[in-house]
Structures are given as structure tokens and as C-alpha cells.
PDB file of C-alpha atoms and ligand atoms in Angstrom:
ATOM      1  CA  MET L   1      84.413 102.251  92.659  1.00 93.00           C
ATOM      2  CA  ARG L   2      86.137 102.585  95.945  1.00 96.00           C
ATOM      3  CA  LEU L   3      88.963 105.120  96.326  1.00 97.00           C
ATOM      4  CA  ILE L   4      90.941 107.180  98.847  1.00 98.00           C
ATOM      5  CA  LEU L   5      92.181 110.744  98.237  1.00 98.00           C
ATOM      6  CA  LEU L   6      95.234 111.246 100.321  1.00 98.00           C
ATOM      7  CA  GLY L   7      97.047 114.493 101.009  1.00 96.00           C
ATOM      8  CA  PRO L   8      97.895 117.036 103.605  1.00 95.00           C
ATOM      9  CA  PRO L   9      95.257 119.647 104.934  1.00 92.00           C
ATOM     10  CA  GLY L  10      94.509 122.041 102.066  1.00 89.00           C
ATOM     11  CA  ALA L  11      95.572 119.799  99.282  1.00 94.00           C
ATOM     12  CA  GLY L  12      92.214 119.943  97.666  1.00 94.00           C
ATOM     13  CA  LYS L  13      90.989 116.466  98.555  1.00 96.00           C
ATOM     14  CA  GLY L  14      87.374 117.934  99.423  1.00 96.00           C
ATOM     15  CA  THR L  15      87.136 119.843  96.154  1.00 96.00           C
ATOM     16  CA  GLN L  16      88.113 116.899  94.021  1.00 97.00           C
ATOM     17  CA  ALA L  17      85.835 114.427  96.019  1.00 97.00           C
ATOM     18  CA  LYS L  18      82.832 116.653  95.666  1.00 96.00           C
ATOM     19  CA  ARG L  19      83.365 116.826  91.942  1.00 96.00           C
ATOM     20  CA  LEU L  20      83.608 113.007  91.626  1.00 95.00           C
ATOM     21  CA  GLU L  21      80.479 112.830  93.591  1.00 94.00           C
ATOM     22  CA  ASP L  22      78.593 115.351  91.556  1.00 93.00           C
ATOM     23  CA  LEU L  23      79.757 113.892  88.147  1.00 91.00           C
ATOM     24  CA  HIS L  24      80.086 110.290  88.744  1.00 87.00           C
ATOM     25  CA  GLY L  25      77.720 109.452  91.593  1.00 85.00           C
ATOM     26  CA  LEU L  26      80.380 108.302  93.996  1.00 90.00           C
ATOM     27  CA  LYS L  27      79.614 109.037  97.639  1.00 95.00           C
ATOM     28  CA  GLN L  28      81.996 111.464  99.273  1.00 96.00           C
ATOM     29  CA  LEU L  29      82.918 110.411 102.854  1.00 97.00           C
ATOM     30  CA  ALA L  30      84.613 113.329 104.393  1.00 97.00           C
ATOM     31  CA  THR L  31      85.334 112.424 107.956  1.00 98.00           C
ATOM     32  CA  GLY L  32      86.152 115.995 108.948  1.00 97.00           C
ATOM     33  CA  ASP L  33      82.685 117.179 107.713  1.00 96.00           C
ATOM     34  CA  MET L  34      81.060 114.298 109.622  1.00 97.00           C
ATOM     35  CA  LEU L  35      82.866 115.361 112.783  1.00 98.00           C
ATOM     36  CA  ARG L  36      81.873 118.978 112.327  1.00 96.00           C
ATOM     37  CA  ALA L  37      78.304 117.911 111.780  1.00 96.00           C
ATOM     38  CA  GLU L  38      78.380 115.949 115.073  1.00 97.00           C
ATOM     39  CA  ILE L  39      79.736 119.010 116.864  1.00 97.00           C
ATOM     40  CA  ALA L  40      77.104 121.289 115.247  1.00 96.00           C
ATOM     41  CA  SER L  41      74.318 118.932 116.372  1.00 97.00           C
ATOM     42  CA  GLY L  42      75.531 118.983 119.980  1.00 97.00           C
ATOM     43  CA  SER L  43      75.610 115.085 120.062  1.00 98.00           C
ATOM     44  CA  LYS L  44      77.571 113.243 122.757  1.00 97.00           C
ATOM     45  CA  LEU L  45      80.314 112.302 120.167  1.00 97.00           C
ATOM     46  CA  GLY L  46      80.496 116.052 119.023  1.00 97.00           C
ATOM     47  CA  LYS L  47      81.104 117.133 122.642  1.00 98.00           C
ATOM     48  CA  ARG L  48      83.751 114.545 123.015  1.00 97.00           C
ATOM     49  CA  VAL L  49      85.740 115.595 119.912  1.00 98.00           C
ATOM     50  CA  GLU L  50      85.162 119.347 119.893  1.00 97.00           C
ATOM     51  CA  GLY L  51      88.312 120.193 121.710  1.00 97.00           C
ATOM     52  CA  VAL L  52      90.258 117.590 119.614  1.00 98.00           C
ATOM     53  CA  LEU L  53      89.382 119.233 116.305  1.00 97.00           C
ATOM     54  CA  ALA L  54      90.001 122.693 117.773  1.00 96.00           C
ATOM     55  CA  SER L  55      93.561 121.675 118.719  1.00 96.00           C
ATOM     56  CA  GLY L  56      94.452 120.103 115.264  1.00 96.00           C
ATOM     57  CA  GLU L  57      95.165 116.743 116.906  1.00 98.00           C
ATOM     58  CA  LEU L  58      93.598 113.491 115.617  1.00 98.00           C
ATOM     59  CA  VAL L  59      90.433 111.931 117.044  1.00 98.00           C
ATOM     60  CA  SER L  60      91.057 108.438 118.351  1.00 98.00           C
ATOM     61  CA  ASP L  61      91.408 105.481 115.892  1.00 98.00           C
ATOM     62  CA  ASP L  62      88.644 103.486 117.677  1.00 98.00           C
ATOM     63  CA  THR L  63      86.096 106.396 117.154  1.00 98.00           C
ATOM     64  CA  MET L  64      86.991 106.932 113.499  1.00 98.00           C
ATOM     65  CA  ILE L  65      86.990 103.323 112.486  1.00 97.00           C
ATOM     66  CA  GLU L  66      83.640 102.869 114.009  1.00 96.00           C
ATOM     67  CA  MET L  67      82.261 105.763 112.195  1.00 96.00           C
ATOM     68  CA  ILE L  68      83.626 104.585 108.831  1.00 96.00           C
ATOM     69  CA  ALA L  69      82.670 101.040 109.288  1.00 94.00           C
ATOM     70  CA  HIS L  70      79.092 102.228 109.903  1.00 92.00           C
ATOM     71  CA  ARG L  71      79.167 104.576 106.772  1.00 94.00           C
ATOM     72  CA  ILE L  72      80.642 102.236 104.094  1.00 92.00           C
ATOM     73  CA  SER L  73      78.078  99.570 104.848  1.00 88.00           C
ATOM     74  CA  SER L  74      75.145 102.026 104.322  1.00 90.00           C
ATOM     75  CA  PRO L  75      73.196 101.538 100.944  1.00 90.00           C
ATOM     76  CA  ASP L  76      74.279 104.883  99.579  1.00 90.00           C
ATOM     77  CA  CYS L  77      77.850 103.504  99.428  1.00 91.00           C
ATOM     78  CA  GLU L  78      76.953 100.530  97.392  1.00 85.00           C
ATOM     79  CA  LYS L  79      77.993 102.043  93.950  1.00 82.00           C
ATOM     80  CA  GLY L  80      81.286 103.066  95.754  1.00 91.00           C
ATOM     81  CA  PHE L  81      82.787 105.861  97.719  1.00 96.00           C
ATOM     82  CA  ILE L  82      85.518 108.288  98.007  1.00 97.00           C
ATOM     83  CA  LEU L  83      87.242 108.570 101.349  1.00 98.00           C
ATOM     84  CA  ASP L  84      88.353 112.209 102.040  1.00 98.00           C
ATOM     85  CA  GLY L  85      90.213 112.440 105.331  1.00 98.00           C
ATOM     86  CA  PHE L  86      90.375 108.757 106.237  1.00 98.00           C
ATOM     87  CA  PRO L  87      92.630 106.853 106.833  1.00 98.00           C
ATOM     88  CA  ARG L  88      94.851 109.169 108.745  1.00 98.00           C
ATOM     89  CA  THR L  89      96.999 106.548 110.515  1.00 98.00           C
ATOM     90  CA  VAL L  90      98.401 103.176 109.592  1.00 98.00           C
ATOM     91  CA  ALA L  91      95.962 101.646 112.127  1.00 98.00           C
ATOM     92  CA  GLN L  92      93.095 103.130 110.313  1.00 98.00           C
ATOM     93  CA  ALA L  93      94.465 101.946 106.968  1.00 98.00           C
ATOM     94  CA  GLU L  94      94.724  98.408 108.408  1.00 98.00           C
ATOM     95  CA  ALA L  95      91.374  98.440 109.836  1.00 98.00           C
ATOM     96  CA  LEU L  96      89.991  99.608 106.462  1.00 97.00           C
ATOM     97  CA  ASP L  97      91.629  96.776 104.736  1.00 96.00           C
ATOM     98  CA  GLU L  98      90.015  94.346 107.270  1.00 96.00           C
ATOM     99  CA  MET L  99      86.608  95.920 106.897  1.00 94.00           C
ATOM    100  CA  LEU L 100      86.789  95.559 103.001  1.00 94.00           C
ATOM    101  CA  THR L 101      88.124  92.026 103.110  1.00 94.00           C
ATOM    102  CA  GLU L 102      85.193  91.034 105.416  1.00 91.00           C
ATOM    103  CA  HIS L 103      82.761  92.374 102.757  1.00 86.00           C
ATOM    104  CA  LYS L 104      84.831  90.807  99.911  1.00 88.00           C
ATOM    105  CA  ARG L 105      85.595  94.082  98.557  1.00 91.00           C
ATOM    106  CA  SER L 106      88.945  95.955  97.824  1.00 93.00           C
ATOM    107  CA  LEU L 107      90.142  99.358  97.021  1.00 95.00           C
ATOM    108  CA  ASP L 108      90.311 100.435  93.380  1.00 95.00           C
ATOM    109  CA  SER L 109      92.756 103.248  93.855  1.00 96.00           C
ATOM    110  CA  VAL L 110      94.613 105.448  96.368  1.00 98.00           C
ATOM    111  CA  ILE L 111      95.409 108.878  94.965  1.00 98.00           C
ATOM    112  CA  LEU L 112      98.039 110.994  96.630  1.00 98.00           C
ATOM    113  CA  MET L 113      97.709 114.703  95.908  1.00 97.00           C
ATOM    114  CA  GLU L 114     101.213 116.023  96.129  1.00 95.00           C
ATOM    115  CA  VAL L 115     101.699 119.662  97.170  1.00 93.00           C
ATOM    116  CA  ASN L 116     104.128 122.146  98.364  1.00 89.00           C
ATOM    117  CA  GLU L 117     103.837 122.776 102.098  1.00 84.00           C
ATOM    118  CA  ASP L 118     104.434 126.632 102.033  1.00 82.00           C
ATOM    119  CA  GLU L 119     101.686 127.188  99.393  1.00 83.00           C
ATOM    120  CA  LEU L 120      99.435 125.048 101.385  1.00 84.00           C
ATOM    121  CA  LEU L 121      99.695 127.108 104.502  1.00 84.00           C
ATOM    122  CA  ASP L 122      98.661 130.102 102.292  1.00 84.00           C
ATOM    123  CA  ARG L 123      95.650 128.139 100.851  1.00 82.00           C
ATOM    124  CA  VAL L 124      94.486 127.168 104.396  1.00 80.00           C
ATOM    125  CA  ALA L 125      94.710 130.787 105.554  1.00 82.00           C
ATOM    126  CA  LYS L 126      92.648 131.924 102.457  1.00 84.00           C
ATOM    127  CA  ARG L 127      90.201 129.183 102.978  1.00 80.00           C
ATOM    128  CA  ALA L 128      89.757 130.364 106.539  1.00 80.00           C
ATOM    129  CA  ILE L 129      88.826 133.942 105.407  1.00 82.00           C
ATOM    130  CA  GLU L 130      86.419 132.484 102.751  1.00 83.00           C
ATOM    131  CA  ASP L 131      84.808 130.322 105.372  1.00 77.00           C
ATOM    132  CA  GLY L 132      84.312 133.349 107.671  1.00 77.00           C
ATOM    133  CA  GLY L 133      85.659 131.503 110.641  1.00 72.00           C
ATOM    134  CA  ALA L 134      83.479 128.599 110.364  1.00 76.00           C
ATOM    135  CA  ARG L 135      86.270 126.313 111.283  1.00 81.00           C
ATOM    136  CA  THR L 136      88.043 126.287 114.685  1.00 84.00           C
ATOM    137  CA  ASP L 137      91.320 124.897 113.418  1.00 86.00           C
ATOM    138  CA  SER L 138      92.443 127.184 110.605  1.00 81.00           C
ATOM    139  CA  ASP L 139      94.356 129.999 112.516  1.00 86.00           C
ATOM    140  CA  GLU L 140      98.051 129.899 111.426  1.00 85.00           C
ATOM    141  CA  ALA L 141      99.465 128.106 114.554  1.00 90.00           C
ATOM    142  CA  THR L 142      96.810 125.268 114.333  1.00 92.00           C
ATOM    143  CA  ALA L 143      97.113 124.942 110.591  1.00 89.00           C
ATOM    144  CA  LYS L 144     100.873 124.513 111.072  1.00 91.00           C
ATOM    145  CA  HIS L 145     100.250 121.878 113.783  1.00 95.00           C
ATOM    146  CA  ARG L 146      97.894 119.990 111.486  1.00 94.00           C
ATOM    147  CA  MET L 147     100.614 119.830 108.994  1.00 93.00           C
ATOM    148  CA  ASP L 148     102.968 118.429 111.504  1.00 95.00           C
ATOM    149  CA  VAL L 149     100.405 115.886 112.639  1.00 97.00           C
ATOM    150  CA  TYR L 150      99.926 114.973 108.997  1.00 96.00           C
ATOM    151  CA  LYS L 151     103.741 114.407 108.521  1.00 96.00           C
ATOM    152  CA  LYS L 152     104.127 112.364 111.623  1.00 98.00           C
ATOM    153  CA  GLN L 153     100.912 110.330 111.837  1.00 98.00           C
ATOM    154  CA  THR L 154      99.553 110.390 108.317  1.00 98.00           C
ATOM    155  CA  ALA L 155     102.373 110.272 105.907  1.00 96.00           C
ATOM    156  CA  PRO L 156     103.479 106.771 106.958  1.00 97.00           C
ATOM    157  CA  ILE L 157     100.356 105.460 105.299  1.00 97.00           C
ATOM    158  CA  ILE L 158     102.173 106.365 101.993  1.00 97.00           C
ATOM    159  CA  PRO L 159     104.628 103.533 102.019  1.00 97.00           C
ATOM    160  CA  TYR L 160     101.897 101.257 103.283  1.00 97.00           C
ATOM    161  CA  TYR L 161      99.784 101.798 100.114  1.00 97.00           C
ATOM    162  CA  LYS L 162     103.035 101.958  97.956  1.00 95.00           C
ATOM    163  CA  ASN L 163     103.737  98.369  99.174  1.00 94.00           C
ATOM    164  CA  GLN L 164     100.331  97.367  98.021  1.00 91.00           C
ATOM    165  CA  GLU L 165     100.834  98.962  94.670  1.00 88.00           C
ATOM    166  CA  THR L 166      97.558 100.754  94.924  1.00 92.00           C
ATOM    167  CA  LEU L 167      99.089 104.186  95.213  1.00 97.00           C
ATOM    168  CA  GLN L 168      99.175 106.782  92.393  1.00 97.00           C
ATOM    169  CA  THR L 169     100.209 110.358  92.542  1.00 97.00           C
ATOM    170  CA  VAL L 170      98.886 113.546  91.031  1.00 97.00           C
ATOM    171  CA  ASP L 171     100.422 117.011  91.039  1.00 96.00           C
ATOM    172  CA  GLY L 172      98.140 118.887  93.426  1.00 95.00           C
ATOM    173  CA  MET L 173      99.707 122.225  92.716  1.00 93.00           C
ATOM    174  CA  ARG L 174      98.058 122.538  89.285  1.00 95.00           C
ATOM    175  CA  SER L 175      94.661 124.128  88.774  1.00 94.00           C
ATOM    176  CA  ILE L 176      91.497 122.304  89.931  1.00 95.00           C
ATOM    177  CA  GLU L 177      90.727 121.470  86.412  1.00 97.00           C
ATOM    178  CA  ASP L 178      94.150 120.022  85.775  1.00 98.00           C
ATOM    179  CA  VAL L 179      94.051 118.052  88.930  1.00 98.00           C
ATOM    180  CA  ALA L 180      90.637 116.702  87.888  1.00 97.00           C
ATOM    181  CA  ILE L 181      92.031 115.682  84.569  1.00 97.00           C
ATOM    182  CA  GLN L 182      94.826 113.766  86.161  1.00 97.00           C
ATOM    183  CA  ILE L 183      92.485 111.862  88.563  1.00 97.00           C
ATOM    184  CA  ASP L 184      89.981 111.017  85.924  1.00 95.00           C
ATOM    185  CA  ALA L 185      92.897 109.637  83.759  1.00 96.00           C
ATOM    186  CA  ILE L 186      93.922 107.382  86.671  1.00 96.00           C
ATOM    187  CA  LEU L 187      90.331 106.118  87.345  1.00 95.00           C
ATOM    188  CA  GLY L 188      89.721 105.779  83.579  1.00 93.00           C
ATOM    189  CA  LEU L 189      86.628 108.115  83.821  1.00 89.00           C
TER     190      LEU L 189
HETATM  191  P1  AMP Y   1      89.538 117.683 107.959  1.00 57.86           P
HETATM  192  O1  AMP Y   1      88.332 118.342 107.619  1.00 57.86           O
HETATM  193  O2  AMP Y   1      89.678 116.374 107.097  1.00 57.86           O
HETATM  194  O3  AMP Y   1      90.825 118.665 107.775  1.00 57.86           O
HETATM  195  O4  AMP Y   1      89.566 117.151 109.303  1.00 57.86           O
HETATM  196  C1  AMP Y   1      89.374 118.089 110.439  1.00 57.86           C
HETATM  197  C2  AMP Y   1      89.732 117.571 111.818  1.00 57.86           C
HETATM  198  O5  AMP Y   1      88.980 116.311 112.136  1.00 57.86           O
HETATM  199  C3  AMP Y   1      91.277 116.878 111.803  1.00 57.86           C
HETATM  200  O6  AMP Y   1      92.207 117.951 112.083  1.00 57.86           O
HETATM  201  C4  AMP Y   1      91.100 115.741 112.939  1.00 57.86           C
HETATM  202  O7  AMP Y   1      91.123 116.567 114.188  1.00 57.86           O
HETATM  203  C5  AMP Y   1      89.701 115.321 112.757  1.00 57.86           C
HETATM  204  N1  AMP Y   1      89.626 114.154 111.686  1.00 57.86           N
HETATM  205  C6  AMP Y   1      89.124 113.996 110.669  1.00 57.86           C
HETATM  206  N2  AMP Y   1      89.369 112.817 110.069  1.00 57.86           N
HETATM  207  C7  AMP Y   1      90.066 112.055 110.929  1.00 57.86           C
HETATM  208  C8  AMP Y   1      90.594 110.802 111.053  1.00 57.86           C
HETATM  209  N3  AMP Y   1      90.432 109.927 109.923  1.00 57.86           N
HETATM  210  N4  AMP Y   1      91.278 110.466 112.127  1.00 57.86           N
HETATM  211  C9  AMP Y   1      91.395 111.220 113.147  1.00 57.86           C
HETATM  212  N5  AMP Y   1      90.874 112.523 113.129  1.00 57.86           N
HETATM  213  C10 AMP Y   1      90.298 113.013 111.976  1.00 57.86           C
END
């Protein structure tokens, strides 16, 4: 099964993707985690993107498309994958469609986690405290900026997937368990 979890920062995509990976063996592909691992390892790519992540802006489409193209063709993604944090622009969504078509594959589902923005900023602030400052982009101003970037650059992919009739919506303000039930129902799990 191949699916996308879509939603603003703090919507709970990572939590739900991790659960689907643990329970159903689908590989979670979290682009933010991949980038943070590159930064931690001090790689060339990590050095290049460090400032971008800290600012809350997006890494370039070319870099992200290359990263995902490489990952989804790996053997551990054969059973399927959950994209968490990709695509984040219409150009990335289009490139993903091309990659899948090339491999004669398609997406099974795109799940939008709908949430209330004010509560999200509270969640992001709480997560920052729990993480003990592990993320460089969770101070209040940067968190707000990431929300603006989501609205401007990522939200336009919602109509893109609505047009393809692959988009389904869950109420992301419910408890983790309730959101999981909604997602499982959509996926028939
Ligand atoms: P996340 O952990 O998903 O919130 O991602 C953290 C940061 O990584 C984002 O604010 C971006 O700077 C960068 N990032 C992650 N995924 C992407 C993507 N698909 N396109 C561009 N930048 C990304």
C-alpha cells in the first residue's frame, strides 16, 4: 500500500505513520527526519540544508525529489510506504506521480489530517519542550512561519489530489486513537 499523510506541521502525521509502520509493516518515509539525520551526520547535503531547516523554509524541490526517488525504489519499500512530509509543493506532487507511473505503480490513498491552527501552534510548542530543544525550528516565530509556508506552498496540493479523487479527510483534532481508527477505516485495515 502506498499512501501520503498530509497536513500542517504538528498535525500528527509522524505519530500516525509510525503506528502504521509498527502495526502494518509499511515503511514510514519522513523527509524531515531524513534531513535531520543528514544534518546530524555532517554530510554535504546536511551542511547545505541546515540553515533552510532552521529558518522554516522549504528545501529545494530538486533535492527532495531526488531523495524520495532514491528511497521509494529501495527494497524495504516494496511492500509499500507512507510518505510523511512529502510532497510539500505541487511540483513535488507532480514528480511523485511521474516516478510512480514510471514504475507502473499508483497511490492508494492521500489522507488529509484536518486541524485547528491555534491548537496546532500549542502542540508544536509542547513538542518543542518534550524534545528538549532537539529541533532548531520549533520556537514560536519559526513554528508560525512554517505554518505560513504550509498555507502558501503546501496547501495547493490539496486541490491537486482532490481532482485526482485520491484525497480523503480525517479529523486530526481527535485523540491519537480516534484518528488511528479513522485512518484504518479509510485504508480498510
Ligand atoms: P518536518 O519534520 O516534516 O516538519 O520537516 C522539517 C523541515 O524539513 C521543513 O520545515 C523543511 O525545511 C524540510 N522539509 C521536510 N520535507 C520537505 C519537503 N518535502 N520539501 C521541502 N522541504 C522539506
